[in-house]
Short mmCIF file of C-alpha atoms and ligand atoms in Angstrom, two decimals:
data_model
loop_
_atom_site.label_atom_id
_atom_site.label_comp_id
_atom_site.label_asym_id
_atom_site.label_seq_id
_atom_site.Cartn_x
_atom_site.Cartn_y
_atom_site.Cartn_z
CA MET A 1 -6.42 -16.75 -13.49
CA SER A 2 -2.48 -16.00 -14.34
CA SER A 3 -0.68 -13.69 -11.33
CA SER A 4 2.37 -12.15 -10.87
CA SER A 5 5.01 -11.14 -8.58
CA THR A 6 4.86 -6.95 -8.29
CA THR A 7 7.82 -5.47 -6.51
CA THR A 8 7.52 -1.73 -5.39
CA SER A 9 10.73 0.32 -4.28
CA SER A 10 9.73 -0.65 -0.91
CA THR A 11 9.82 -4.20 0.36
CA THR A 12 6.29 -5.63 0.17
CA THR A 13 5.68 -7.86 -2.48
CA ILE A 14 2.00 -7.66 -3.92
CA ILE A 15 0.22 -10.46 -5.58
CA THR A 16 -1.82 -9.26 -8.23
CA SER A 17 -3.55 -10.44 -10.92
CA THR A 18 -3.24 -9.91 -14.79
CA THR A 19 -6.68 -10.80 -16.35
CA THR A 20 -7.42 -7.72 -17.67
CA THR A 21 -11.26 -6.78 -17.59
CA THR A 22 -13.22 -4.21 -19.98
CA PHE A 23 -14.20 -1.53 -18.04
CA GLN A 24 -17.93 0.73 -18.71
CA THR A 25 -17.03 4.59 -18.79
CA GLY A 26 -19.73 7.29 -17.66
CA VAL A 27 -21.26 5.26 -15.04
CA GLN A 28 -20.55 5.17 -11.17
CA TYR A 29 -18.07 1.47 -10.05
CA GLY A 30 -17.81 1.34 -6.10
CA PHE A 31 -16.75 -1.47 -4.36
CA PHE A 32 -18.29 -4.30 -1.84
CA TYR A 33 -17.12 -5.60 1.70
CA ASP A 34 -18.35 -8.12 3.38
CA ALA A 35 -18.08 -8.56 7.15
CA SER A 36 -18.70 -12.03 6.86
CA ARG A 37 -15.64 -12.80 5.01
CA CYS A 38 -13.45 -10.92 6.37
CA ASN A 39 -10.52 -12.13 8.94
CA GLY A 40 -8.91 -8.47 9.51
CA CYS A 41 -5.31 -9.54 7.74
CA HIS A 42 -5.07 -6.05 6.76
CA ALA A 43 -3.92 -7.38 3.61
CA CYS A 44 -5.78 -4.74 1.60
CA ALA A 45 -4.94 -1.41 3.64
CA VAL A 46 -0.94 -2.42 3.42
CA ALA A 47 -1.29 -3.48 -0.76
CA CYS A 48 -2.96 0.15 -1.20
CA LYS A 49 0.47 1.38 0.24
CA SER A 50 2.48 -0.59 -1.44
CA TRP A 51 0.82 0.00 -5.13
CA LEU A 52 0.72 4.32 -3.81
CA GLU A 53 4.45 3.48 -2.12
CA ILE A 54 3.17 4.94 0.44
CA PRO A 55 5.92 4.95 4.19
CA ALA A 56 4.96 3.42 6.70
CA GLY A 57 3.16 6.28 9.20
CA PRO A 58 -0.16 7.78 9.84
CA GLN A 59 -0.83 8.19 5.70
CA LYS A 60 -4.31 5.44 5.04
CA PRO A 61 -5.79 5.53 1.90
CA ALA A 62 -7.40 2.36 2.36
CA ARG A 63 -8.21 1.34 6.88
CA LEU A 64 -9.16 -1.99 7.86
CA GLN A 65 -10.82 -0.42 11.24
CA GLU A 66 -11.48 -2.90 13.98
CA TRP A 67 -12.92 -2.70 17.67
CA GLU A 68 -13.46 -5.19 20.37
CA THR A 69 -16.28 -5.36 21.98
CA GLY A 70 -17.93 -7.82 25.37
CA SER A 71 -15.90 -9.20 28.42
CA PHE A 72 -13.79 -12.62 28.04
CA PRO A 73 -15.43 -15.65 26.76
CA ASN A 74 -18.04 -13.45 24.98
CA VAL A 75 -15.65 -11.16 23.17
CA GLN A 76 -16.47 -10.04 19.69
CA LEU A 77 -13.25 -8.67 17.33
CA HIS A 78 -15.06 -6.28 14.75
CA PHE A 79 -13.74 -5.31 10.79
CA VAL A 80 -14.89 -3.30 8.90
CA PHE A 81 -12.86 -1.77 5.40
CA THR A 82 -13.18 1.73 4.53
CA THR A 83 -11.29 3.77 2.02
CA CYS A 84 -13.08 6.67 -0.06
CA PHE A 85 -16.10 5.29 -1.18
CA HIS A 86 -16.09 7.95 -4.01
CA CYS A 87 -19.83 9.26 -2.80
CA ALA A 88 -22.50 10.26 -5.77
CA ASN A 89 -22.34 13.52 -3.46
CA PRO A 90 -19.08 14.00 -2.19
CA ILE A 91 -19.51 16.89 0.03
CA CYS A 92 -15.82 17.20 0.31
CA VAL A 93 -15.65 18.59 -2.69
CA PRO A 94 -16.86 21.79 -2.31
CA ALA A 95 -15.76 21.80 0.99
CA ALA A 96 -11.99 21.20 -0.85
CA ASN A 97 -12.13 24.49 -2.90
CA GLY A 98 -11.14 23.39 -5.63
CA ALA A 99 -8.69 20.59 -4.36
CA MET A 100 -10.56 17.90 -5.26
CA MET A 101 -13.06 16.66 -8.69
CA LYS A 102 -15.69 14.24 -8.96
CA GLU A 103 -14.13 12.86 -12.66
CA PRO A 104 -16.62 11.14 -14.58
CA LYS A 105 -15.36 8.60 -16.18
CA TYR A 106 -15.84 5.55 -13.44
CA GLY A 107 -17.02 8.44 -11.17
CA VAL A 108 -13.76 8.71 -8.88
CA VAL A 109 -13.46 11.69 -6.37
CA LEU A 110 -9.95 13.04 -7.53
CA MET A 111 -7.33 15.11 -5.09
CA ASP A 112 -5.38 17.43 -6.92
CA PRO A 113 -2.03 15.97 -5.44
CA SER A 114 -0.10 19.75 -6.37
CA LEU A 115 -2.75 20.71 -2.95
CA ALA A 116 -2.00 18.08 -1.56
CA THR A 117 -0.40 20.21 1.79
CA THR A 118 -3.10 23.17 1.96
CA GLN A 119 -5.83 24.19 4.23
CA SER A 120 -8.38 23.13 1.89
CA MET A 121 -7.23 19.60 2.00
CA ARG A 122 -7.51 20.07 5.44
CA ASP A 123 -11.09 21.34 5.17
CA ALA A 124 -12.11 17.91 3.10
CA ALA A 125 -11.14 16.00 5.49
CA ALA A 126 -13.71 17.76 8.06
CA ALA A 127 -15.90 17.32 5.32
CA CYS A 128 -15.95 13.76 4.88
CA PRO A 129 -17.82 11.55 7.02
CA TYR A 130 -15.37 8.29 6.79
CA GLY A 131 -12.11 10.03 7.79
CA ALA A 132 -11.41 9.00 4.46
CA ILE A 133 -8.74 11.48 3.87
CA THR A 134 -5.43 11.13 6.17
CA PHE A 135 -2.11 13.15 6.98
CA ASP A 136 1.56 12.11 7.53
CA SER A 137 0.94 14.53 10.42
CA ASP A 138 -0.37 17.04 12.63
CA ALA A 139 0.86 19.95 11.54
CA ASP A 140 -0.02 22.71 9.18
CA GLY A 141 1.13 21.87 5.85
CA ALA A 142 0.85 18.29 6.17
CA THR A 143 0.33 16.34 3.40
CA ALA A 144 -2.88 14.73 2.98
CA VAL A 145 -3.68 11.39 0.68
CA LYS A 146 -6.57 9.45 -0.09
CA CYS A 147 -7.65 6.32 -2.47
CA ASN A 148 -7.63 7.36 -6.02
CA MET A 149 -10.27 3.97 -7.23
CA CYS A 150 -6.74 3.18 -8.57
CA VAL A 151 -7.79 4.67 -11.20
CA ASP A 152 -4.27 3.95 -13.45
CA ARG A 153 -4.93 0.03 -12.81
CA LEU A 154 -8.70 0.88 -14.37
CA GLU A 155 -7.13 2.36 -17.40
CA GLN A 156 -5.16 -0.95 -17.78
CA GLY A 157 -7.83 -2.78 -17.41
CA LEU A 158 -7.52 -3.83 -13.75
CA LYS A 159 -9.16 -3.89 -10.56
CA PRO A 160 -8.35 -2.20 -7.49
CA VAL A 161 -5.22 -3.39 -5.65
CA CYS A 162 -6.70 -3.93 -2.71
CA VAL A 163 -9.66 -6.24 -4.22
CA MET A 164 -7.57 -8.49 -5.89
CA THR A 165 -4.91 -8.64 -2.70
CA CYS A 166 -7.63 -9.59 -0.53
CA PRO A 167 -7.54 -13.52 0.24
CA MET A 168 -10.41 -14.02 1.54
CA ARG A 169 -12.35 -11.93 -1.48
CA ALA A 170 -14.57 -10.41 1.12
CA LEU A 171 -13.38 -7.31 -1.20
CA ASP A 172 -14.97 -6.43 -5.13
CA PHE A 173 -15.15 -4.01 -7.32
CA ASP A 174 -17.44 -3.31 -10.23
CA THR A 175 -20.07 -0.55 -11.20
CA MET A 176 -22.75 0.29 -8.79
CA ALA A 177 -25.39 -1.21 -10.95
CA ASN A 178 -23.79 -4.74 -10.71
CA LEU A 179 -22.50 -4.52 -6.94
CA GLU A 180 -26.05 -3.75 -5.65
CA ALA A 181 -27.84 -6.87 -8.35
CA LYS A 182 -25.36 -9.69 -7.36
CA TYR A 183 -25.37 -8.13 -3.40
CA GLY A 184 -27.49 -5.98 -2.72
CA THR A 185 -28.10 -2.23 -1.63
CA LEU A 186 -26.68 -1.66 1.76
CA GLN A 187 -24.67 1.12 1.88
CA THR A 188 -23.99 1.28 5.83
CA ILE A 189 -23.17 -1.44 8.73
CA GLU A 190 -22.75 -1.22 11.67
CA GLY A 191 -21.30 2.40 13.20
CA LEU A 192 -20.64 4.24 9.86
CA PRO A 193 -22.88 6.76 9.08
CA ASP A 194 -26.03 7.33 7.29
CA PRO A 195 -25.37 7.11 3.45
CA SER A 196 -28.14 9.55 2.69
CA GLU A 197 -25.99 12.17 3.53
CA THR A 198 -23.34 11.30 0.63
CA ASN A 199 -25.11 8.48 -0.87
CA PRO A 200 -21.65 6.58 -0.96
CA SER A 201 -20.35 4.11 -3.84
CA VAL A 202 -20.13 0.82 -1.83
CA VAL A 203 -22.50 -2.26 -0.43
CA PHE A 204 -22.39 -3.90 2.11
CA LYS A 205 -22.42 -7.67 3.49
CA PRO A 206 -22.67 -7.27 7.58
CA THR A 207 -21.00 -9.69 9.72
CA ASP A 208 -23.03 -13.09 10.86
CA THR A 209 -23.87 -12.96 14.16
CA PRO A 210 -21.64 -14.66 16.85
CA LYS A 211 -22.35 -18.48 17.30
CA GLN A 212 -20.20 -19.87 20.53
CA PHE A 213 -19.54 -24.12 19.06
CA VAL A 214 -18.46 -25.16 22.13
CA PRO A 215 -19.97 -23.72 25.70
CA TYR A 216 -17.40 -21.78 27.81
CA ASN A 217 -16.97 -23.91 31.33
CA PRO A 218 -14.60 -21.44 33.26
CA SER A 219 -14.42 -24.45 36.53
CA GLU A 220 -13.05 -26.71 32.85
CA ALA A 221 -11.74 -24.56 31.23
CA LEU A 222 -9.37 -22.47 33.13
CA PRO A 223 -7.43 -25.64 35.03
CA LEU A 224 -7.00 -27.18 31.26
CA LEU A 225 -5.48 -24.22 30.12
CA ALA A 226 -3.42 -23.62 33.48
CA ASN A 227 -1.46 -27.32 32.89
CA ARG A 228 1.61 -27.79 32.04
CA GLY A 229 2.33 -31.54 33.19
CA ASN A 230 5.22 -31.50 34.97
CA LEU A 231 5.86 -27.79 35.19
CA PRO A 232 4.44 -25.75 37.85
CA PRO A 233 1.23 -24.35 36.65
CA LEU A 234 0.60 -21.35 34.49
CA PHE A 235 -1.49 -19.66 36.94
CA ASP A 236 -3.49 -19.63 39.37
CA PRO A 237 -7.20 -20.30 37.61
CA SER A 238 -9.05 -18.79 41.00
CA THR A 239 -6.99 -15.93 40.38
CA VAL A 240 -9.14 -15.57 37.24
CA THR A 241 -11.95 -12.78 37.37
CA THR A 242 -14.26 -11.25 34.55
CA LEU A 243 -11.81 -8.33 32.47
CA SER A 244 -13.68 -5.15 32.43
CA THR A 245 -14.67 -4.08 29.35
CA ASP A 246 -12.34 -0.69 29.35
CA ILE A 247 -9.57 -2.45 28.87
CA VAL A 248 -9.67 -3.38 25.35
CA GLY A 249 -7.75 -1.49 22.50
CA ARG A 250 -11.01 -0.16 21.38
CA ASN A 251 -14.36 -0.77 22.17
CA HIS A 252 -16.33 1.63 19.27
CA LEU A 253 -15.01 1.93 16.05
CA VAL A 254 -13.27 5.58 15.51
CA LEU A 255 -13.28 6.65 11.47
CA LYS A 256 -11.52 10.38 12.42
CA PRO A 257 -8.98 9.90 15.39
CA ALA A 258 -7.62 12.92 17.11
CA GLY A 259 -4.59 12.97 15.79
CA VAL A 260 -1.73 10.94 13.78
CA SER A 261 -0.67 8.89 16.47
CA ASP A 262 -4.29 7.79 17.81
CA PRO A 263 -5.03 4.34 15.30
CA THR A 264 -1.22 3.61 16.80
CA ASP A 265 -1.50 4.53 20.40
CA THR A 266 -5.23 2.30 20.82
CA SER A 267 -4.19 -0.92 18.75
CA ILE A 268 -1.80 -2.96 18.44
CA HIS A 269 -2.75 -3.73 14.63
CA ASP A 270 -2.68 -0.08 13.10
CA GLU A 271 1.18 0.48 12.32
CA GLY A 272 1.87 1.28 9.22
S1 SF4 B 1 -15.59 8.81 1.22
FE1 SF4 B 1 -15.14 11.75 2.09
S2 SF4 B 1 -13.28 12.04 1.14
FE2 SF4 B 1 -14.64 10.21 -0.56
S3 SF4 B 1 -16.17 11.01 -1.46
FE3 SF4 B 1 -17.05 10.41 0.14
S4 SF4 B 1 -16.98 12.53 1.77
FE4 SF4 B 1 -15.55 12.77 -0.20
S1 SF4 B 2 -8.82 1.65 -5.50
FE1 SF4 B 2 -6.35 1.63 -5.06
S2 SF4 B 2 -5.89 3.14 -3.84
FE2 SF4 B 2 -8.55 2.67 -3.33
S3 SF4 B 2 -8.49 1.88 -1.32
FE3 SF4 B 2 -8.03 0.34 -3.00
S4 SF4 B 2 -6.19 0.20 -3.27
FE4 SF4 B 2 -5.87 2.54 -2.31
S1 SF4 B 3 -7.21 -8.74 2.93
FE1 SF4 B 3 -9.45 -9.03 3.02
S2 SF4 B 3 -9.61 -10.30 4.62
FE2 SF4 B 3 -7.58 -8.94 4.83
S3 SF4 B 3 -8.03 -7.24 5.89
FE3 SF4 B 3 -8.72 -6.71 4.36
S4 SF4 B 3 -11.08 -6.87 3.24
FE4 SF4 B 3 -10.27 -8.06 5.44
#
């Protein structure tokens, strides 16, 4: 596979494959996300913003959602990739009152950019159960963005940039028929809505059950962590207590934050 560096007007550089694919037309395309491979690097979300030349800030056509559960030492960091899933039953479209449509070639749900600042897009965002439509502010007249399935790349025989950027190959893109034949038919994953409402064009693979490879023994581990050789101990192991579960950044999946600052307020990894 050959590759090239594509530099946008921002400073971010994306490595994208130049291998082309002949896409079918008149069929529904969609995404595959493998939570068991995803390491939460956010490269997909950053590459999407860079490709679409969206400035740093709350407009995020693709998001790597993350939340934490449990308390030390039994903690788990959860990830799920979300974007517009170009639903077969896109309830955003009637809500958008003409500002959105589902095109027939690849099954992309598109927004009319000239209507991005209208109340119609607020109504569409309210209807979407995935939080797939985001804005640059909470003010009236804010500008909406959403995933367009990289339709400009599809027209050139290139897969979406989020998929091609993923270093863990946790993402894939194909017709829904091919994705389902390859990966199964699971259309939801921990925390996501019931797919029967919109029939999203996505297949998920859940993460594996976490395994503890080395049993954690606080009486042995804490002195080792505190030890700095000839220097004083880093901390007093006897002062270490069990953490409460409510001090994590976010302890549940939030697909539709209350406002544009909410993701940055509650996660150190969602700043751009
Ligand atoms: S994910 Fe949301 S915005 Fe995208 S098609 Fe489905 S309902 Fe519409
Ligand atoms: S398909 Fe393109 S526009 Fe949609 S999330 Fe991926 S990179 Fe962004
Ligand atoms: S680029 Fe891949 S590994 Fe990184 S967050 Fe996105 S899906 Fe996960």
